[in-house]
Coordinates of C-alpha atoms in Angstrom, one line a residue:
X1 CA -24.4 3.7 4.0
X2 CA -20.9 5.0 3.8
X3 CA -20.1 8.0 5.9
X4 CA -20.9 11.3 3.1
X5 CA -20.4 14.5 3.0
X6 CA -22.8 16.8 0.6
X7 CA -22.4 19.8 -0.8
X8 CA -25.0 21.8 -3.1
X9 CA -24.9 25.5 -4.0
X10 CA -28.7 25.7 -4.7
X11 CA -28.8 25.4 -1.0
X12 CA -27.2 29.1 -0.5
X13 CA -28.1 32.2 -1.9
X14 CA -26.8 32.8 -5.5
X15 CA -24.6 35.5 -4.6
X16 CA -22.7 33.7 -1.8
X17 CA -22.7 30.3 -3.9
X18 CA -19.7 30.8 -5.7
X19 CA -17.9 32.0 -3.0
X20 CA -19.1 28.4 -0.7
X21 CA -17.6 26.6 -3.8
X22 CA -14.8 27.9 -3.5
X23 CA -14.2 27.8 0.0
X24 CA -15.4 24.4 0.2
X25 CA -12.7 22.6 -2.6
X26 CA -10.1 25.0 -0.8
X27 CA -10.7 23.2 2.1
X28 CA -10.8 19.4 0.6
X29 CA -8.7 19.4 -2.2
X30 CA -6.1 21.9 -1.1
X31 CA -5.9 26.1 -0.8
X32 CA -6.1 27.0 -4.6
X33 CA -7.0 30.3 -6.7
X34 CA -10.7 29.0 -8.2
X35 CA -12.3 31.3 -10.7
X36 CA -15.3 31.4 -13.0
X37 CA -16.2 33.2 -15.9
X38 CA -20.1 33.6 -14.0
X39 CA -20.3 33.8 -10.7
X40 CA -24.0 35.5 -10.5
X41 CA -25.2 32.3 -9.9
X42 CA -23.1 28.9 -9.6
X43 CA -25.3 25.8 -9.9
X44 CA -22.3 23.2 -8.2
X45 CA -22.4 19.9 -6.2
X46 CA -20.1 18.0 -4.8
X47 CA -20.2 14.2 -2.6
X48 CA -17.3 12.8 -0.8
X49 CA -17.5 9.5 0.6
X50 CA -15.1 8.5 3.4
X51 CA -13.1 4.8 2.8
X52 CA -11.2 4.9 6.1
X53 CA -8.2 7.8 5.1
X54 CA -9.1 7.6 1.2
X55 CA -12.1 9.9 0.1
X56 CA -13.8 9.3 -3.5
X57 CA -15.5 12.3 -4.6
X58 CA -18.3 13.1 -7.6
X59 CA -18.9 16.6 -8.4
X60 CA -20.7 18.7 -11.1
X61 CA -20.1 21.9 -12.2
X62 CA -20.1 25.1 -14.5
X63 CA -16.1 25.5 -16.3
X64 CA -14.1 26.7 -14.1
X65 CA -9.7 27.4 -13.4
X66 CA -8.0 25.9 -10.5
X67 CA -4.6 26.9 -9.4
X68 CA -2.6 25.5 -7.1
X69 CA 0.4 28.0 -6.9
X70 CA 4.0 27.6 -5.1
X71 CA 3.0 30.3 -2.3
X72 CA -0.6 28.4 -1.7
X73 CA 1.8 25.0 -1.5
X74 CA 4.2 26.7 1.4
X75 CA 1.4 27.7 3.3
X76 CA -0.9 24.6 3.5
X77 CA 0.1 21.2 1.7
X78 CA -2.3 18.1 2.4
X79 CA 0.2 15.8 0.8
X80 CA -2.5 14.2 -1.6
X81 CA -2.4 12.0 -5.1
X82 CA -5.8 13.5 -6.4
X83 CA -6.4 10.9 -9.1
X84 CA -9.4 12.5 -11.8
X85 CA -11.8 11.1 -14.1
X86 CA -13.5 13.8 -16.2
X87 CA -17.0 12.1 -17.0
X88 CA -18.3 14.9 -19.1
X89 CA -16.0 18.3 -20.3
X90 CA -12.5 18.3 -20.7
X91 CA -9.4 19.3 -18.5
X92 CA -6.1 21.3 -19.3
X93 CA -3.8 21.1 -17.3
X94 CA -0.4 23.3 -17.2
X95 CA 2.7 22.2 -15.1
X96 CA 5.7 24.1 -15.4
X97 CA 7.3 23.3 -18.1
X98 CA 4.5 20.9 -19.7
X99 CA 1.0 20.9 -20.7
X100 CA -1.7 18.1 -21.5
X101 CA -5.2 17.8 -22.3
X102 CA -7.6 15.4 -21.1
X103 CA -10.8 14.0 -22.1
X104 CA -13.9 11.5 -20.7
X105 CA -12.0 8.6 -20.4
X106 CA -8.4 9.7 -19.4
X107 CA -7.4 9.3 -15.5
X108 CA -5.8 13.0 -14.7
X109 CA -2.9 12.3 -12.0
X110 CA -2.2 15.4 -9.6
X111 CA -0.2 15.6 -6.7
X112 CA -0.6 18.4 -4.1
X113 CA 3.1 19.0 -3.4
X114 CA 3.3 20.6 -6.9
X115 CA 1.4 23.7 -8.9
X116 CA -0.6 23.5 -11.5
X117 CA -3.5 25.3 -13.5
X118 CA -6.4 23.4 -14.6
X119 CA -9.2 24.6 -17.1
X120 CA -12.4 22.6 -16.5
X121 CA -14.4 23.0 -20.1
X122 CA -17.8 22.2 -20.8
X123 CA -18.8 20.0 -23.5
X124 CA -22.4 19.8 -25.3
X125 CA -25.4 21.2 -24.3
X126 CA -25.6 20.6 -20.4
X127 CA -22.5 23.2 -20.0
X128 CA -21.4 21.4 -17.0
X129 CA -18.7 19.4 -16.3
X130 CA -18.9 15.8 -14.3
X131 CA -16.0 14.0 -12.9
X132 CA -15.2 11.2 -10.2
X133 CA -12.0 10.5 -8.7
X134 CA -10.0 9.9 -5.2
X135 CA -8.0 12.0 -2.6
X136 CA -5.2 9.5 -1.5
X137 CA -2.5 9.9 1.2
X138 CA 0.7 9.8 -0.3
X139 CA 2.1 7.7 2.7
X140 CA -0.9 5.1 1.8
X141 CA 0.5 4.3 -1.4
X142 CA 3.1 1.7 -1.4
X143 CA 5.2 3.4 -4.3
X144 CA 8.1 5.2 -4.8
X145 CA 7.4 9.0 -5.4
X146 CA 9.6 9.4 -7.9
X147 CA 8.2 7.1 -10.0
X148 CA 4.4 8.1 -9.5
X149 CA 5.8 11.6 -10.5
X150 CA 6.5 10.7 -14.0
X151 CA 2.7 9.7 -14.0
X152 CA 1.3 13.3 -13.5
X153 CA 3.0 13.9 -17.4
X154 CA 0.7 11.4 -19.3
X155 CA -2.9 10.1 -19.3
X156 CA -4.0 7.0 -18.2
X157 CA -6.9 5.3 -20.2
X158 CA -9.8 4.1 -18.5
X159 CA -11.1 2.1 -20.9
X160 CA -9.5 -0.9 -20.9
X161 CA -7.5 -3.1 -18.4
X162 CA -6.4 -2.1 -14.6
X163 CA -7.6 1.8 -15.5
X164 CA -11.3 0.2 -16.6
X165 CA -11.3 -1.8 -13.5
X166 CA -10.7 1.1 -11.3
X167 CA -13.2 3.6 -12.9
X168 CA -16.0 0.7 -12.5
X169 CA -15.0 0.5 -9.1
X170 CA -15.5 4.7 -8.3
X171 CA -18.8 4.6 -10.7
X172 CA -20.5 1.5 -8.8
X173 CA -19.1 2.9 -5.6
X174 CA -20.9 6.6 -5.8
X175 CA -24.1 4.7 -7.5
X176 CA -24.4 2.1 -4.9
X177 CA -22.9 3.6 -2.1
X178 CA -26.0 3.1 0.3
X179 CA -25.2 -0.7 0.1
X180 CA -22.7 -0.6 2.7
X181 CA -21.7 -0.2 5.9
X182 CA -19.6 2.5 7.3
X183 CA -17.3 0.1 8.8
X184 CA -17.0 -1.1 5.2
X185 CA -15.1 1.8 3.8
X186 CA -11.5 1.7 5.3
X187 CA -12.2 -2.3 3.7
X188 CA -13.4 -0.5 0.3
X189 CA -10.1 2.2 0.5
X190 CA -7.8 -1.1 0.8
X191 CA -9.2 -1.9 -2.3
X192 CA -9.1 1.6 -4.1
X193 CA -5.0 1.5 -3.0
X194 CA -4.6 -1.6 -4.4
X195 CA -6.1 -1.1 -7.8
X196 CA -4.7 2.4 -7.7
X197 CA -1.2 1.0 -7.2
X198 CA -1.6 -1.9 -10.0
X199 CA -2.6 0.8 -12.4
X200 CA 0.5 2.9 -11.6
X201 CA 2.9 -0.3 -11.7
X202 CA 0.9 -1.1 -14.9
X203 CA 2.1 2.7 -16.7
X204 CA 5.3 2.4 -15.6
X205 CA 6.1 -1.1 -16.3
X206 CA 5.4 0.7 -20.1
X207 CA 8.8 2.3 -20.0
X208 CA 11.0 -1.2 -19.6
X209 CA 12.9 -0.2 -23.0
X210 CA 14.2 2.9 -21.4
X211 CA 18.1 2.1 -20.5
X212 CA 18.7 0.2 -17.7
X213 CA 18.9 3.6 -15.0
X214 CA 16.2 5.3 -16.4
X215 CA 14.2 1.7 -15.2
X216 CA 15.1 2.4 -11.5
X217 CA 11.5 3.7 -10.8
X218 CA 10.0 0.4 -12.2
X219 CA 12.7 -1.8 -10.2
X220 CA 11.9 0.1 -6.9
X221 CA 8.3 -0.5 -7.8
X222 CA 8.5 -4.1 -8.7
X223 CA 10.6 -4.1 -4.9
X224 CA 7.8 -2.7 -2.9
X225 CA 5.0 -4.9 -4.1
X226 CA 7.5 -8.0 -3.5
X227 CA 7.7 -6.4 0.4
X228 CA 3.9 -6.0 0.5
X229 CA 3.2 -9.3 -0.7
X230 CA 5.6 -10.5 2.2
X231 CA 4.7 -8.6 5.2
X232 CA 4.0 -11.4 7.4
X233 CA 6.8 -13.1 7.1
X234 CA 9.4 -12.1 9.9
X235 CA 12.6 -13.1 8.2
X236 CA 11.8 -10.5 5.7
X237 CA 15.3 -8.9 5.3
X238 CA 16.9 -6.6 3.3
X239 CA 19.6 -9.2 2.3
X240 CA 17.0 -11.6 1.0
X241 CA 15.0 -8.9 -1.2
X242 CA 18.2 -8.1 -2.6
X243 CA 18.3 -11.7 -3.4
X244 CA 14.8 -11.8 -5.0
X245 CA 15.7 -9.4 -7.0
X246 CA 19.4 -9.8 -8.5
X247 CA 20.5 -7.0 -6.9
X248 CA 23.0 -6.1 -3.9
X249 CA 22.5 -5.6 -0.8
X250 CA 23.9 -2.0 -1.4
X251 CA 22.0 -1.2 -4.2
X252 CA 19.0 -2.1 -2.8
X253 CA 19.5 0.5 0.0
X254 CA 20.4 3.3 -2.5
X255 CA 16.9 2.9 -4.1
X256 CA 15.5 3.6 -1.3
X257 CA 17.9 6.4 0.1
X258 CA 16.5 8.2 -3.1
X259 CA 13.0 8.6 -1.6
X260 CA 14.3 9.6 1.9
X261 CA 13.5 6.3 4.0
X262 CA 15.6 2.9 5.1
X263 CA 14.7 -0.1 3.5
X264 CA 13.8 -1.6 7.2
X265 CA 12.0 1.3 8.4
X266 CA 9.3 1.2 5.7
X267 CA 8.7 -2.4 6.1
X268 CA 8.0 -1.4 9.7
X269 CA 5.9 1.1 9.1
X270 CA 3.9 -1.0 6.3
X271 CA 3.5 -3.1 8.8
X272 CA 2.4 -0.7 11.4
X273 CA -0.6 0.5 9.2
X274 CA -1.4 -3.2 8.8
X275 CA -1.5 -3.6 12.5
X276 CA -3.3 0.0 12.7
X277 CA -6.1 -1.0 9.9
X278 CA -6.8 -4.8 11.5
X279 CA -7.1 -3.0 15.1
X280 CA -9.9 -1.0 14.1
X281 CA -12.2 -3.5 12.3
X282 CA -15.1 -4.3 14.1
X283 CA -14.9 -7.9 12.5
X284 CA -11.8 -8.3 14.0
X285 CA -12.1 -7.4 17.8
X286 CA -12.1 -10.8 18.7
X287 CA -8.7 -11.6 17.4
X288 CA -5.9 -11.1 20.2
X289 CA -3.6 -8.5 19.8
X290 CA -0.7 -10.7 19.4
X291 CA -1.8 -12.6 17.2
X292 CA -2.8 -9.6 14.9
X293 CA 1.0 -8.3 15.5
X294 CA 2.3 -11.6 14.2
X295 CA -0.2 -11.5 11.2
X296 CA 2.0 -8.7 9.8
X297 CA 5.5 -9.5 11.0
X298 CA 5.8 -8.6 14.2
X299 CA 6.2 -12.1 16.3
X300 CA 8.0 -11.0 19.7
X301 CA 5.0 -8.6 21.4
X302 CA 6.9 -6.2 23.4
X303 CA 9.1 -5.2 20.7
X304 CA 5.8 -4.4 18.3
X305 CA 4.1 -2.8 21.5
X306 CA 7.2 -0.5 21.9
X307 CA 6.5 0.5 18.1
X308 CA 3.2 0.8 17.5
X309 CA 2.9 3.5 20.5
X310 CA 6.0 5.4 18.8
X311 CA 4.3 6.0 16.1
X312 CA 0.5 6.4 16.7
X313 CA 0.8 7.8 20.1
X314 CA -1.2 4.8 22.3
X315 CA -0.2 1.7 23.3
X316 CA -2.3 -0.8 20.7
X317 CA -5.4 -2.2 23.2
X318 CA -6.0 1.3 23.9
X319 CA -6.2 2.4 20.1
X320 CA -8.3 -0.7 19.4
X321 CA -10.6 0.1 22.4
X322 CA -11.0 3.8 21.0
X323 CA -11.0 3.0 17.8
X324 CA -13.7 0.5 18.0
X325 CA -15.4 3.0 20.1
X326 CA -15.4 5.8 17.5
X327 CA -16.7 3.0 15.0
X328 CA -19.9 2.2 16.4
X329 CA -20.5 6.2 17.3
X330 CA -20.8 6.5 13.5
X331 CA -22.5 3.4 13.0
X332 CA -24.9 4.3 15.5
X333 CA -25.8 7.7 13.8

């Protein structure tokens, strides 16, 4: 089955159960100020299943306050999206400046960088609350951030359309999770990113009436799916996504000046994590090196040798060889 990690406070003490709680979502979610209005005893569980760098978690759990403060944030930041789908109960959460309230059924965006306080309520008779969700890299998403930011103000139904489609997936996922393989979950997180993008194209594809600047989000959005969707092609250039697009040259690299990065060197590294991901599938060791590198763009070898060890530290056979090793350690446990 996927790789799992388990957490139950029955399986402590009662008195040192909150206290594991607490120490334990500090540790996976992010340092934050958790408190409860009974700590005696704290009947709480919590699974996290590993999809390559992606985690969905399920976890159950008397009310309780999270807070993710400005000091906690300068002294340990994970850089997460930590997408949430309350189940059972109800969330409020307060931003500066805003507050929202969400119920079974709304996705809950958060993203580590910032602070927040969020009040978990029960509802009914079980006076627990249940919720799903994923722990996602920011770098993993191909997104602009300050677009996704606009997405931690609003809810995002999971009823219908892309949002439905993604809550099926983390439902069936937890239920049936000792159907796969642990080689299958970097496969499954691929997935989880790309539904998790659609939906966040999907919201902010809502605001095209806005005036043309307050669009640039969406545009820079629309921009990096275009690049994804063209990876392998090696004549990808900046001049020629301009072109897709109606816009300059020189526009083009202002929207991406705003999120700190060069239009080229995101390509690269999109396709570095291509590379990176192919390299460590099992059901691809077989396929030459090269001819992975020139799956995703790269067609002169040296040059994407020279790269790929600038940036994860190994020259690419020995990261396949390691990682490939490290694979069938966990598949052999």
């Amino acid at each position: 089955m996927l790789v799992e990690t388990v957490l139950r406070t029955e399986d402590v003490p009662p008195k040192e159960r909150f206290d594991r709680w607490r120490e334990h979502l500090s540790r996976t979610h992010g340092p934050a100020e958790i408190h409860s209005a009974d700590v005696t005893d704290f009947p709480a569980s919590q699974r996290i299943l590993s999809l390559g760098a992606m985690r969905v978690w399920t976890m159950e759990h008397p009310p309780m306050t999270v807070h993710r403060t400005p000091e906690l944030i300068r002294q340990a930041d994970p850089g997460l999206y930590h997408l949430s789908l309350p189940l059972c109960g109800r969330m409020r959460m307060t931003r500066p400046g805003r507050e929202a309230e969400y119920h079974p059924c709304d996705l809950v965006l958060q993203d580590t960088s910032h602070p927040y306080l969020m009040r978990a309520a029960a509802e009914g008779r079980t006076g627990t609350v249940l919720s799903t969700g994923l722990l996602v890299p920011r770098e993993l998403l191909p997104l602009p951030k300050c677009g996704v930011d606009r997405l931690t103000d609003r809810p995002m139904s999971s009823r219908t359309g892309i949002g439905a489609l993604l809550a099926q997936f983390l439902t069936r996922l937890a239920a049936d999770a000792h159907s796969y393989e642990p080689c299958d979950g970097p496969r499954l997180g691929t997935v989880a990113v790309d539904l998790l993008s659609a939906l966040f194209a999907h919201a902010l594809a809502a605001d095209e009436s806005r005036p043309s600047e307050g669009r640039r989000p969406v545009l820079a959005l629309r921009i990096r799916t275009y690049i994804q969707e063209h990876l392998h092609d090696p004549q990808l250039t900046p001049p020629g996504i301009a072109a897709a697009h109606h816009i300059s040259t020189s526009y083009l690299h202002r929207l991406f000046e705003e999120e700190d990065d060069t239009v080229a060197t995101w390509i690269r590294r999109q396709r570095l994590e291509r590379v990176r991901r192919d390299l460590a599938d099992p059901a691809l060791r077989s396929t030459p090196i090269h001819a992975v590198a020139a799956r995703w763009g790269f067609p002169r070898a040296a040059d994407f040798s020279r790269a790929f060890r600038t940036v994860y530290g190994l020259p690419p056979r020995e990261y396949r060889h390691r990682a490939l090793i490290a694979r069938t350690e966990v598949d052999g446990d």
